[in-house]
Amino acid sequence: MSILEKIYTSPIGRTLAPKVGLNEPPKLRRGRTMPTGAVLLAELDGGGLARQVLEALGVETAEPLLDLPEHRTPDDRGRPQPPRYPTKAGAVVVDATGLREIAQLEGIRQVLRPLMRGLESSGRVIILASDASAVTGLEAKAVAQAIDGINRTVGKELRAGATANLVFVREGTTADDLTSTLLFLLQGRSAFVSGQTWRVGPAKAGDRPGGDYRSDRPFEGRVVVVTGAARGIGAAIARTFARDGAKVVALDVPAAGDALSKVANELRGTALQLDITSPEAGVRIAAHVAQVHGADAKIWAIVHNAGILRDRLLANLDEKSWAQVLEVNLAAEMRMNEALLDTTLPGGLGEQARIIGIASTSGVAGNKGQTNYAASKAGVMGLVWAEADELADRAVTVNAVAPGFIETDMTASIPFVQREVFRRTNSLQQGGQPVDVAETIAWLSDPASGGVNGQVVRVCGQNLVGA
Amino acid sequence: MAVRNAVIVGGNRIPFVKAGGKYAQASNVDMLTATIDGLVARFGLAGEKLDEVVAGAVLKHSRDFNLTREAVLGSALDPHTPACDLAQACATGLEAVTYLANKIRLGQADVGIAGGVDSASDAPIVVSEPLRRALLKANRARTLPDRLKAFASVRPADLAPVPPGVVEPRTGLSMGESQALTTAKWGISREAQDELSARSHQRLAAAWDAGFFDDLVTPYLGVTRDGILRPDTSVAALGKLRSVFGGADATMTAGNSTALSDGAAVVLIADEDEARRRNWPVLARVVDTQVAATDYVTGNEDLLLAGARAIPELLERNGLTLADFDAVEVHEAFASTVLATLAALEQDGHGTVDVDKLNVHGSSLAAGHPFAATGGRIVASLAKVLSEKGPGSRGLISVCAAGGQAVATILEAV
C-alpha cells in the first residue's frame, strides 16, 4: 500500500476525501435480490409487452407519477416542481415498444423526471423499446436511436448506485424471450451494468428451457466449463454457476493447478489442468466431461474466461508478446469452439448450448499499451457476432461480456492514484466486483436466455472510456 | 471366492523438491492433504466417501501417528472416509498400492487412494537416549528432589539433539556407504552411472515438456515442476562432480545418487467394474506383487539388491520373463542400484532390460526421492505409459528399501 493510499484509507483521509469531491461510493445491491421499493410499470403508447413479462415473473407493479404541468407544485421560491414519490421507488420498467414518433418521446421524459430523485439506492431504470429493424419509416427508426441516447444519459445522471439500461426488442419477440433479461436487470445481479443497450429477439426453435427449469437455480444438473477458473473473475464465474446449480468443470493452466483444485473442491466440481492453446484442447475438455459426467453428458455452457496481458506500447512490442496474447485470448477460443460444436463428440457442446466470450472495454475503445490485448478482445467481439450468425440453425447462443475496471489481484497491482482514477471514471464511481461479471455471464447462459444472441454486454458501471 | 480386478484410474503428486527448499515449512500432513485434494479435484470426488485411503511416511513425527487419517480429515473428502498408515521404508508407497489393490480384489473396498509422503526438511529431531530416559524418569517422580535427581546422570554431551540418520542400524553404514560396497563389488563404472543419471534427467524433462504430467501433478506452494530436475545436464557435466561415497577410487557422486527430497504422491485405485461404471480411465490392472529381503548384515549380500530376488519370484509365479515387459521401472535410489540390480538379474540368467524400456520418463535421480512418495509416483506414471501403449502392455516395477528389502509389482494395461 502506498503512502497516498494509507492516508486516503485512514480516518482523517476518510473525513477529508468528500471535501475534495471524493465521496464514498455507494454500496451496490447484489445477488438475487429484488428492489425494496415498488416496481413501477410505465406503459407508453402502443406498449404491452413489459406487462406480460412482469406478470410472467410474478412481479407486482405500481403506476408511476407523471410530470405533467397540472401535477407540479411550487417550491418555497415558487418554482414548479415535478410530483414527488412519498417513498422512493425500487425500479421503473418503461415500455416504449410502441413509440414511433418523435413527439411520443415526451412520454419517457414525463415518467423519468420525477424518478431522477425518486429512486432508491441501487434502483433501476429499465427501458424496453422496439429495435430499429422491427419498425418501418424514417421517424420510427430515428426514435429508436433517440431512446438509446436517453438511456445513456439517464445512466450518467442517476445517483446512489442506480442504473439505467435499454433492451431493444426485435420483431416477433414474446414475453418468454424477455423474462430472464428483466429478472436480471431488476435483481442485484446486474449491479455493475449501466448505460448499456442490447437486443433481444425470439429464441430459436428448440431453445426453450425444459420443464424442470427453475429461474432461481437455472443450471441445475447442467455442465458448465469455465476456463481460467483458478482465481479472480474466473473463480467468481465458477462460484456463481455452482450457486445456481451447475456442475462446474474448472479449467486452468497446469501451473495454476494448486489454486484450481481448491476452487473445484469448494464447488464440488472438477479441475482440469490444461493449456488452452494446445491444438487438442477442445477434445481434451470433451474427454474430461465424458469421463466425469458420463459418456452421454454434454456441455451446457463454456465460458472462455482465460486471458493474458502482455502490455507494451506498440513502439516496444515484439512479435512474441503480440502472438501470445492473440493465441490465448482469441485463437484458442475459436479452435475450442470448433471442436466442441461437433455434435458427434462425446462430452462436447449440446444441441442446445451457450458460448460466452470475454471481451473488454479495451477492445471496444482501445487502451494505451494494449494493442495486442485490444486486438484480441475486439477479435472476441467479432468472433461472437460471426459465430452467432453461423449457428443460426442451431439452438446455441454466442455472447460476450466486456468488463471495465474490476477489483481483482491483477488490478490491485495498478498504482494507487491511477487505480482510483480508473475506479471513479464511471457512473457508479467504483470498480466492479468479479461477481458482477459472473452474474452477467450467468444471465447470458441462462436456459431462458435463448433470445439473447450475438450480444456484447459491458460490465463497466458505464465507464467513460469507449462509452 | 472370485477375485476382482483392481485398476489404476489415475494419480496425483506435487512436484518434488530438494529438502530445505520450497517445502521446508510444509509438514507431511500438509503435503499429503494437498496431494489428495489435487486428485479429488481431478476426479470430482469432493464430499465423497471413499472406502479407504492408505499412505505412509518414512520420516515420521510421533504426533503423526494417524498421518493419513489427519490428511483425509483436512481434505475435501467426506470425513467418513477411513484411513490407514502403513510403512516399509522406501517401499511404503508401493506396499500401500498393494494393500489397497488386494482389498479391492477381495471385495473389501471398491474405490480408494494409496500413496505416501516424506519430508526430509521437517524430519523429527530426537533427544539422546540418556536424556530421554532422564525425562521419562523425572516425569514419573513425585517430588521435586526426585525430579532433579533424575537428571543427575545426564552429561552435557547428552543435550545435543540426535538428527535422523539414513543409517542401517545393524551395519552402521549409511545408504550411500552401503551402496558404495555394492557398486565396487559389481564393478559398476562411473561412466555408466553418470550416463544413467543424465538419461533420467533428459527423459523427465522431455516428459514435462510434452505435458505428460499435466494430469499427474498439481503444483504446490508455487512450485510447478520438479525442483531437482536439471534438463540441461549431461554426462560431461556429471563427470565433473567429485565422489561422495566409497573412499579413494569411488564412483558415486551427488549427481548419480538421489538427493534428500520433500514431496507426496497418491494413486486412485478402483475395482474395474466400478471404474467402468463411473466412466473412469482404466489405465492398468495391478497384476501381482512380491516382496523380498537380502542377508546384507553378514556382508554376503547387498543392501539394495533385494529387487534381484523379488523379481525372479514374481516372474516365475506369473509365467513371465523380463522380455515380456513393455516398460520397466527400477527405482533409482542410486544409479548404481539400478545397474547392479540389472547385472544381478542377468547373472542369474534372467536376461537384461532394453534401455528404451527402462525408466522411460526418468526416475528418482531426476525427480527426487521423498521416500514414501516414490511408489505412488512410479505407479501412476507407469500406468499412464502402459495405457498409452494399449491393452495388454505390461510393466514391471522394482523399489528397493532400507533393511535389505524390495518390492516388485506387475501392472498390465486393460
Short mmCIF file of N, CA and C in Angstrom, two decimals, chain A residues 114-245:
data_model
loop_
_atom_site.label_atom_id
_atom_site.label_comp_id
_atom_site.label_asym_id
_atom_site.label_seq_id
_atom_site.Cartn_x
_atom_site.Cartn_y
_atom_site.Cartn_z
N PRO A 114 -39.69 12.67 -12.48
CA PRO A 114 -39.89 12.54 -11.03
C PRO A 114 -39.01 11.47 -10.40
N LEU A 115 -38.54 10.53 -11.21
CA LEU A 115 -37.77 9.40 -10.66
C LEU A 115 -36.28 9.72 -10.50
N MET A 116 -35.80 10.76 -11.18
CA MET A 116 -34.37 11.05 -11.12
C MET A 116 -33.94 11.32 -9.68
N ARG A 117 -34.89 11.82 -8.85
CA ARG A 117 -34.58 11.97 -7.42
C ARG A 117 -35.52 11.09 -6.59
N GLY A 118 -36.23 10.20 -7.26
CA GLY A 118 -37.23 9.40 -6.53
C GLY A 118 -36.93 7.91 -6.52
N LEU A 119 -35.69 7.54 -6.92
CA LEU A 119 -35.34 6.11 -6.93
C LEU A 119 -34.50 5.79 -5.70
N GLU A 120 -34.71 4.62 -5.17
CA GLU A 120 -33.92 4.19 -4.01
C GLU A 120 -32.48 3.88 -4.44
N SER A 121 -31.63 3.67 -3.47
CA SER A 121 -30.25 3.27 -3.72
C SER A 121 -30.25 1.96 -4.51
N SER A 122 -29.39 1.86 -5.52
CA SER A 122 -29.36 0.71 -6.43
C SER A 122 -30.71 0.49 -7.10
N GLY A 123 -31.43 1.58 -7.36
CA GLY A 123 -32.69 1.47 -8.08
C GLY A 123 -32.43 1.15 -9.55
N ARG A 124 -33.53 0.93 -10.30
CA ARG A 124 -33.36 0.51 -11.68
C ARG A 124 -34.26 1.29 -12.64
N VAL A 125 -33.68 1.75 -13.74
CA VAL A 125 -34.47 2.23 -14.86
C VAL A 125 -34.27 1.22 -15.98
N ILE A 126 -35.33 0.59 -16.42
CA ILE A 126 -35.24 -0.42 -17.47
C ILE A 126 -36.18 0.02 -18.60
N ILE A 127 -35.62 0.24 -19.76
CA ILE A 127 -36.45 0.68 -20.89
C ILE A 127 -36.51 -0.44 -21.92
N LEU A 128 -37.73 -0.77 -22.33
CA LEU A 128 -37.92 -1.68 -23.46
C LEU A 128 -38.35 -0.84 -24.65
N ALA A 129 -37.69 -1.05 -25.80
CA ALA A 129 -38.08 -0.31 -27.00
C ALA A 129 -37.97 -1.23 -28.20
N SER A 130 -38.68 -0.88 -29.25
CA SER A 130 -38.60 -1.70 -30.45
C SER A 130 -37.31 -1.41 -31.19
N ASP A 131 -36.66 -2.48 -31.64
CA ASP A 131 -35.41 -2.33 -32.38
C ASP A 131 -35.69 -1.65 -33.72
N ALA A 132 -34.74 -0.88 -34.18
CA ALA A 132 -34.90 -0.18 -35.46
C ALA A 132 -35.27 -1.15 -36.58
N SER A 133 -34.75 -2.40 -36.49
CA SER A 133 -35.03 -3.38 -37.54
C SER A 133 -36.49 -3.82 -37.52
N ALA A 134 -37.19 -3.55 -36.39
CA ALA A 134 -38.56 -4.04 -36.25
C ALA A 134 -39.60 -2.96 -36.57
N VAL A 135 -39.12 -1.77 -36.94
CA VAL A 135 -40.08 -0.70 -37.23
C VAL A 135 -39.85 -0.19 -38.65
N THR A 136 -40.87 0.46 -39.22
CA THR A 136 -40.73 0.99 -40.57
C THR A 136 -40.83 2.50 -40.54
N GLY A 137 -40.18 3.11 -41.46
CA GLY A 137 -40.24 4.56 -41.56
C GLY A 137 -39.05 5.23 -40.91
N LEU A 138 -38.67 6.33 -41.50
CA LEU A 138 -37.51 7.07 -41.02
C LEU A 138 -37.69 7.51 -39.58
N GLU A 139 -38.85 8.09 -39.27
CA GLU A 139 -39.07 8.66 -37.95
C GLU A 139 -39.00 7.59 -36.87
N ALA A 140 -39.61 6.45 -37.15
CA ALA A 140 -39.62 5.37 -36.15
C ALA A 140 -38.20 4.87 -35.88
N LYS A 141 -37.39 4.77 -36.94
CA LYS A 141 -36.02 4.29 -36.76
C LYS A 141 -35.20 5.32 -35.98
N ALA A 142 -35.43 6.60 -36.29
CA ALA A 142 -34.72 7.65 -35.57
C ALA A 142 -35.13 7.66 -34.09
N VAL A 143 -36.41 7.42 -33.84
CA VAL A 143 -36.92 7.39 -32.47
C VAL A 143 -36.23 6.29 -31.66
N ALA A 144 -36.05 5.14 -32.31
CA ALA A 144 -35.38 4.03 -31.60
C ALA A 144 -34.01 4.48 -31.10
N GLN A 145 -33.26 5.10 -31.99
CA GLN A 145 -31.91 5.51 -31.60
C GLN A 145 -31.96 6.65 -30.58
N ALA A 146 -33.00 7.48 -30.66
CA ALA A 146 -33.13 8.56 -29.69
C ALA A 146 -33.27 8.00 -28.27
N ILE A 147 -33.98 6.89 -28.17
CA ILE A 147 -34.18 6.27 -26.85
C ILE A 147 -32.83 5.80 -26.28
N ASP A 148 -31.97 5.34 -27.17
CA ASP A 148 -30.62 4.93 -26.75
C ASP A 148 -29.90 6.11 -26.10
N GLY A 149 -30.04 7.29 -26.71
CA GLY A 149 -29.41 8.49 -26.15
C GLY A 149 -29.97 8.84 -24.79
N ILE A 150 -31.29 8.67 -24.63
CA ILE A 150 -31.91 8.94 -23.32
C ILE A 150 -31.31 8.00 -22.27
N ASN A 151 -31.27 6.71 -22.62
CA ASN A 151 -30.78 5.71 -21.68
C ASN A 151 -29.36 6.02 -21.20
N ARG A 152 -28.47 6.30 -22.14
CA ARG A 152 -27.07 6.54 -21.78
C ARG A 152 -26.92 7.75 -20.87
N THR A 153 -27.76 8.76 -21.11
CA THR A 153 -27.66 9.96 -20.29
C THR A 153 -28.28 9.76 -18.92
N VAL A 154 -29.40 9.08 -18.90
CA VAL A 154 -30.03 8.80 -17.61
C VAL A 154 -29.06 8.02 -16.71
N GLY A 155 -28.36 7.05 -17.31
CA GLY A 155 -27.37 6.28 -16.56
C GLY A 155 -26.35 7.19 -15.89
N LYS A 156 -25.95 8.24 -16.61
CA LYS A 156 -24.93 9.14 -16.07
C LYS A 156 -25.49 10.08 -15.01
N GLU A 157 -26.80 10.37 -15.09
CA GLU A 157 -27.38 11.33 -14.14
C GLU A 157 -27.90 10.66 -12.87
N LEU A 158 -28.17 9.38 -12.92
CA LEU A 158 -28.69 8.69 -11.73
C LEU A 158 -27.62 8.68 -10.65
N ARG A 159 -28.05 8.58 -9.39
CA ARG A 159 -27.12 8.59 -8.26
C ARG A 159 -27.33 7.35 -7.39
N ALA A 160 -26.46 7.20 -6.42
CA ALA A 160 -26.61 6.17 -5.37
C ALA A 160 -26.74 4.75 -5.93
N GLY A 161 -25.91 4.47 -6.92
CA GLY A 161 -25.84 3.08 -7.40
C GLY A 161 -27.01 2.66 -8.27
N ALA A 162 -27.87 3.61 -8.65
CA ALA A 162 -28.98 3.25 -9.53
C ALA A 162 -28.47 3.13 -10.97
N THR A 163 -29.09 2.27 -11.75
CA THR A 163 -28.62 2.02 -13.11
C THR A 163 -29.75 2.22 -14.11
N ALA A 164 -29.36 2.48 -15.37
CA ALA A 164 -30.33 2.55 -16.46
C ALA A 164 -29.85 1.66 -17.59
N ASN A 165 -30.75 0.87 -18.15
CA ASN A 165 -30.37 0.02 -19.29
C ASN A 165 -31.54 -0.05 -20.26
N LEU A 166 -31.18 -0.29 -21.51
CA LEU A 166 -32.18 -0.32 -22.58
C LEU A 166 -32.12 -1.66 -23.31
N VAL A 167 -33.27 -2.27 -23.48
CA VAL A 167 -33.35 -3.52 -24.24
C VAL A 167 -34.15 -3.24 -25.51
N PHE A 168 -33.48 -3.40 -26.65
CA PHE A 168 -34.18 -3.27 -27.93
C PHE A 168 -34.79 -4.63 -28.27
N VAL A 169 -36.07 -4.60 -28.59
CA VAL A 169 -36.80 -5.84 -28.83
C VAL A 169 -36.97 -6.03 -30.34
N ARG A 170 -36.58 -7.20 -30.80
CA ARG A 170 -36.69 -7.47 -32.24
C ARG A 170 -38.08 -7.97 -32.60
N GLU A 171 -38.35 -8.00 -33.87
CA GLU A 171 -39.63 -8.48 -34.41
C GLU A 171 -39.91 -9.90 -33.91
N GLY A 172 -41.13 -10.12 -33.44
CA GLY A 172 -41.53 -11.47 -33.08
C GLY A 172 -41.14 -11.90 -31.68
N THR A 173 -40.60 -11.00 -30.90
CA THR A 173 -40.18 -11.35 -29.54
C THR A 173 -41.39 -11.48 -28.63
N THR A 174 -41.40 -12.54 -27.83
CA THR A 174 -42.52 -12.75 -26.90
C THR A 174 -42.06 -12.51 -25.46
N ALA A 175 -43.02 -12.52 -24.55
CA ALA A 175 -42.70 -12.30 -23.13
C ALA A 175 -41.69 -13.35 -22.64
N ASP A 176 -41.84 -14.60 -23.08
CA ASP A 176 -40.94 -15.67 -22.65
C ASP A 176 -39.48 -15.37 -23.01
N ASP A 177 -39.30 -14.65 -24.10
CA ASP A 177 -37.92 -14.33 -24.53
C ASP A 177 -37.27 -13.30 -23.62
N LEU A 178 -38.09 -12.60 -22.85
CA LEU A 178 -37.59 -11.46 -22.09
C LEU A 178 -37.52 -11.67 -20.57
N THR A 179 -38.12 -12.77 -20.09
CA THR A 179 -38.21 -12.93 -18.62
C THR A 179 -36.83 -12.96 -17.95
N SER A 180 -35.90 -13.75 -18.49
CA SER A 180 -34.60 -13.88 -17.83
C SER A 180 -33.88 -12.53 -17.82
N THR A 181 -34.06 -11.77 -18.90
CA THR A 181 -33.38 -10.47 -19.00
C THR A 181 -33.96 -9.46 -18.02
N LEU A 182 -35.28 -9.41 -17.92
CA LEU A 182 -35.88 -8.45 -16.98
C LEU A 182 -35.60 -8.81 -15.52
N LEU A 183 -35.59 -10.11 -15.24
CA LEU A 183 -35.29 -10.54 -13.87
C LEU A 183 -33.84 -10.15 -13.51
N PHE A 184 -32.95 -10.38 -14.47
CA PHE A 184 -31.54 -10.00 -14.26
C PHE A 184 -31.42 -8.51 -13.99
N LEU A 185 -32.11 -7.71 -14.79
CA LEU A 185 -32.00 -6.26 -14.65
C LEU A 185 -32.60 -5.76 -13.33
N LEU A 186 -33.72 -6.36 -12.92
CA LEU A 186 -34.35 -5.92 -11.67
C LEU A 186 -33.52 -6.31 -10.46
N GLN A 187 -32.92 -7.51 -10.52
CA GLN A 187 -32.20 -8.02 -9.35
C GLN A 187 -30.82 -7.38 -9.20
N GLY A 188 -30.23 -7.66 -8.04
CA GLY A 188 -28.90 -7.14 -7.75
C GLY A 188 -27.82 -7.72 -8.64
N ARG A 189 -28.16 -8.76 -9.39
CA ARG A 189 -27.17 -9.40 -10.26
C ARG A 189 -26.61 -8.44 -11.31
N SER A 190 -27.40 -7.44 -11.70
CA SER A 190 -26.96 -6.51 -12.75
C SER A 190 -26.31 -5.26 -12.15
N ALA A 191 -25.84 -5.36 -10.89
CA ALA A 191 -25.35 -4.20 -10.14
C ALA A 191 -24.42 -3.28 -10.94
N PHE A 192 -23.48 -3.85 -11.70
CA PHE A 192 -22.43 -3.04 -12.32
C PHE A 192 -22.67 -2.85 -13.82
N VAL A 193 -23.89 -3.19 -14.27
CA VAL A 193 -24.23 -2.99 -15.68
C VAL A 193 -25.11 -1.75 -15.77
N SER A 194 -24.61 -0.70 -16.40
CA SER A 194 -25.41 0.52 -16.50
C SER A 194 -25.10 1.27 -17.80
N GLY A 195 -26.12 1.97 -18.30
CA GLY A 195 -25.95 2.75 -19.52
C GLY A 195 -25.82 1.87 -20.76
N GLN A 196 -26.18 0.60 -20.62
CA GLN A 196 -25.98 -0.34 -21.72
C GLN A 196 -27.25 -0.57 -22.52
N THR A 197 -27.02 -0.97 -23.75
CA THR A 197 -28.12 -1.26 -24.67
C THR A 197 -27.82 -2.60 -25.34
N TRP A 198 -28.76 -3.49 -25.37
CA TRP A 198 -28.57 -4.71 -26.15
C TRP A 198 -29.90 -5.16 -26.73
N ARG A 199 -29.82 -6.16 -27.56
CA ARG A 199 -31.00 -6.59 -28.29
C ARG A 199 -31.45 -7.99 -27.87
N VAL A 200 -32.77 -8.14 -27.78
CA VAL A 200 -33.34 -9.46 -27.50
C VAL A 200 -34.31 -9.76 -28.63
N GLY A 201 -34.25 -11.00 -29.11
CA GLY A 201 -35.15 -11.40 -30.20
C GLY A 201 -35.86 -12.68 -29.81
N PRO A 202 -36.61 -13.24 -30.75
CA PRO A 202 -37.27 -14.51 -30.45
C PRO A 202 -36.24 -15.64 -30.37
N ALA A 203 -36.34 -16.48 -29.36
CA ALA A 203 -35.43 -17.62 -29.24
C ALA A 203 -35.61 -18.53 -30.43
N LYS A 204 -34.52 -19.21 -30.81
CA LYS A 204 -34.60 -20.12 -31.96
C LYS A 204 -35.42 -21.36 -31.60
N ALA A 205 -35.88 -22.06 -32.63
CA ALA A 205 -36.63 -23.29 -32.39
C ALA A 205 -35.78 -24.23 -31.54
N GLY A 206 -36.40 -24.82 -30.55
CA GLY A 206 -35.68 -25.78 -29.69
C GLY A 206 -34.85 -25.11 -28.62
N ASP A 207 -34.90 -23.77 -28.51
CA ASP A 207 -34.11 -23.12 -27.48
C ASP A 207 -35.01 -22.56 -26.37
N ARG A 208 -35.78 -23.45 -25.76
CA ARG A 208 -36.61 -23.08 -24.62
C ARG A 208 -36.11 -23.86 -23.41
N PRO A 209 -36.26 -23.28 -22.21
CA PRO A 209 -35.87 -24.05 -21.03
C PRO A 209 -36.79 -25.25 -20.87
N GLY A 210 -36.26 -26.35 -20.35
CA GLY A 210 -37.07 -27.57 -20.18
C GLY A 210 -38.06 -27.43 -19.04
N GLY A 211 -38.84 -28.46 -18.85
CA GLY A 211 -39.88 -28.45 -17.82
C GLY A 211 -39.34 -28.35 -16.41
N ASP A 212 -38.09 -28.81 -16.22
CA ASP A 212 -37.51 -28.80 -14.87
C ASP A 212 -36.81 -27.48 -14.55
N TYR A 213 -36.97 -26.49 -15.43
CA TYR A 213 -36.25 -25.22 -15.26
C TYR A 213 -36.79 -24.42 -14.08
N ARG A 214 -35.85 -23.92 -13.27
CA ARG A 214 -36.23 -23.02 -12.17
C ARG A 214 -35.38 -21.77 -12.31
N SER A 215 -36.03 -20.61 -12.35
CA SER A 215 -35.28 -19.38 -12.62
C SER A 215 -34.30 -19.04 -11.49
N ASP A 216 -34.52 -19.61 -10.27
CA ASP A 216 -33.59 -19.31 -9.18
C ASP A 216 -32.42 -20.29 -9.13
N ARG A 217 -32.52 -21.41 -9.83
CA ARG A 217 -31.40 -22.34 -9.96
C ARG A 217 -31.36 -22.87 -11.39
N PRO A 218 -31.06 -21.95 -12.33
CA PRO A 218 -31.26 -22.28 -13.75
C PRO A 218 -30.33 -23.37 -14.29
N PHE A 219 -29.21 -23.64 -13.60
CA PHE A 219 -28.23 -24.58 -14.19
C PHE A 219 -28.24 -25.95 -13.51
N GLU A 220 -29.26 -26.21 -12.73
CA GLU A 220 -29.36 -27.48 -12.01
C GLU A 220 -29.06 -28.65 -12.96
N GLY A 221 -28.05 -29.43 -12.61
CA GLY A 221 -27.72 -30.62 -13.39
C GLY A 221 -27.00 -30.35 -14.70
N ARG A 222 -26.68 -29.11 -14.98
CA ARG A 222 -26.02 -28.80 -16.25
C ARG A 222 -24.51 -28.65 -16.06
N VAL A 223 -23.74 -29.08 -17.08
CA VAL A 223 -22.28 -29.00 -17.02
C VAL A 223 -21.83 -27.66 -17.62
N VAL A 224 -21.05 -26.93 -16.86
CA VAL A 224 -20.54 -25.64 -17.32
C VAL A 224 -19.02 -25.64 -17.22
N VAL A 225 -18.34 -25.32 -18.31
CA VAL A 225 -16.89 -25.27 -18.34
C VAL A 225 -16.43 -23.82 -18.24
N VAL A 226 -15.54 -23.54 -17.30
CA VAL A 226 -15.02 -22.18 -17.13
C VAL A 226 -13.50 -22.23 -17.27
N THR A 227 -12.97 -21.53 -18.25
CA THR A 227 -11.51 -21.51 -18.39
C THR A 227 -10.93 -20.36 -17.55
N GLY A 228 -9.68 -20.54 -17.12
CA GLY A 228 -9.05 -19.52 -16.28
C GLY A 228 -9.73 -19.42 -14.92
N ALA A 229 -10.15 -20.58 -14.39
CA ALA A 229 -11.02 -20.58 -13.20
C ALA A 229 -10.26 -20.61 -11.87
N ALA A 230 -8.93 -20.59 -11.90
CA ALA A 230 -8.18 -20.75 -10.65
C ALA A 230 -8.31 -19.54 -9.73
N ARG A 231 -8.52 -18.38 -10.32
CA ARG A 231 -8.56 -17.18 -9.46
C ARG A 231 -9.35 -16.06 -10.12
N GLY A 232 -9.50 -14.96 -9.36
CA GLY A 232 -10.09 -13.73 -9.90
C GLY A 232 -11.48 -13.91 -10.47
N ILE A 233 -11.68 -13.32 -11.63
CA ILE A 233 -13.01 -13.34 -12.25
C ILE A 233 -13.42 -14.77 -12.59
N GLY A 234 -12.48 -15.59 -13.05
CA GLY A 234 -12.80 -16.98 -13.41
C GLY A 234 -13.34 -17.76 -12.23
N ALA A 235 -12.70 -17.60 -11.06
CA ALA A 235 -13.17 -18.31 -9.86
C ALA A 235 -14.56 -17.81 -9.48
N ALA A 236 -14.81 -16.50 -9.63
CA ALA A 236 -16.13 -15.95 -9.32
C ALA A 236 -17.19 -16.51 -10.28
N ILE A 237 -16.81 -16.66 -11.55
CA ILE A 237 -17.74 -17.24 -12.53
C ILE A 237 -18.10 -18.67 -12.11
N ALA A 238 -17.05 -19.43 -11.77
CA ALA A 238 -17.29 -20.82 -11.35
C ALA A 238 -18.20 -20.88 -10.13
N ARG A 239 -17.95 -20.00 -9.16
CA ARG A 239 -18.77 -19.99 -7.93
C ARG A 239 -20.22 -19.62 -8.24
N THR A 240 -20.41 -18.65 -9.13
CA THR A 240 -21.76 -18.20 -9.44
C THR A 240 -22.56 -19.32 -10.14
N PHE A 241 -21.91 -20.00 -11.08
CA PHE A 241 -22.59 -21.11 -11.74
C PHE A 241 -22.91 -22.23 -10.74
N ALA A 242 -21.96 -22.51 -9.84
CA ALA A 242 -22.19 -23.56 -8.85
C ALA A 242 -23.35 -23.17 -7.93
N ARG A 243 -23.40 -21.91 -7.53
CA ARG A 243 -24.51 -21.41 -6.70
C ARG A 243 -25.84 -21.66 -7.39
N ASP A 244 -25.85 -21.51 -8.71
CA ASP A 244 -27.08 -21.65 -9.47
C ASP A 244 -27.28 -23.08 -9.99
N GLY A 245 -26.55 -24.04 -9.38
CA GLY A 245 -26.84 -25.45 -9.62
C GLY A 245 -25.95 -26.17 -10.61
#
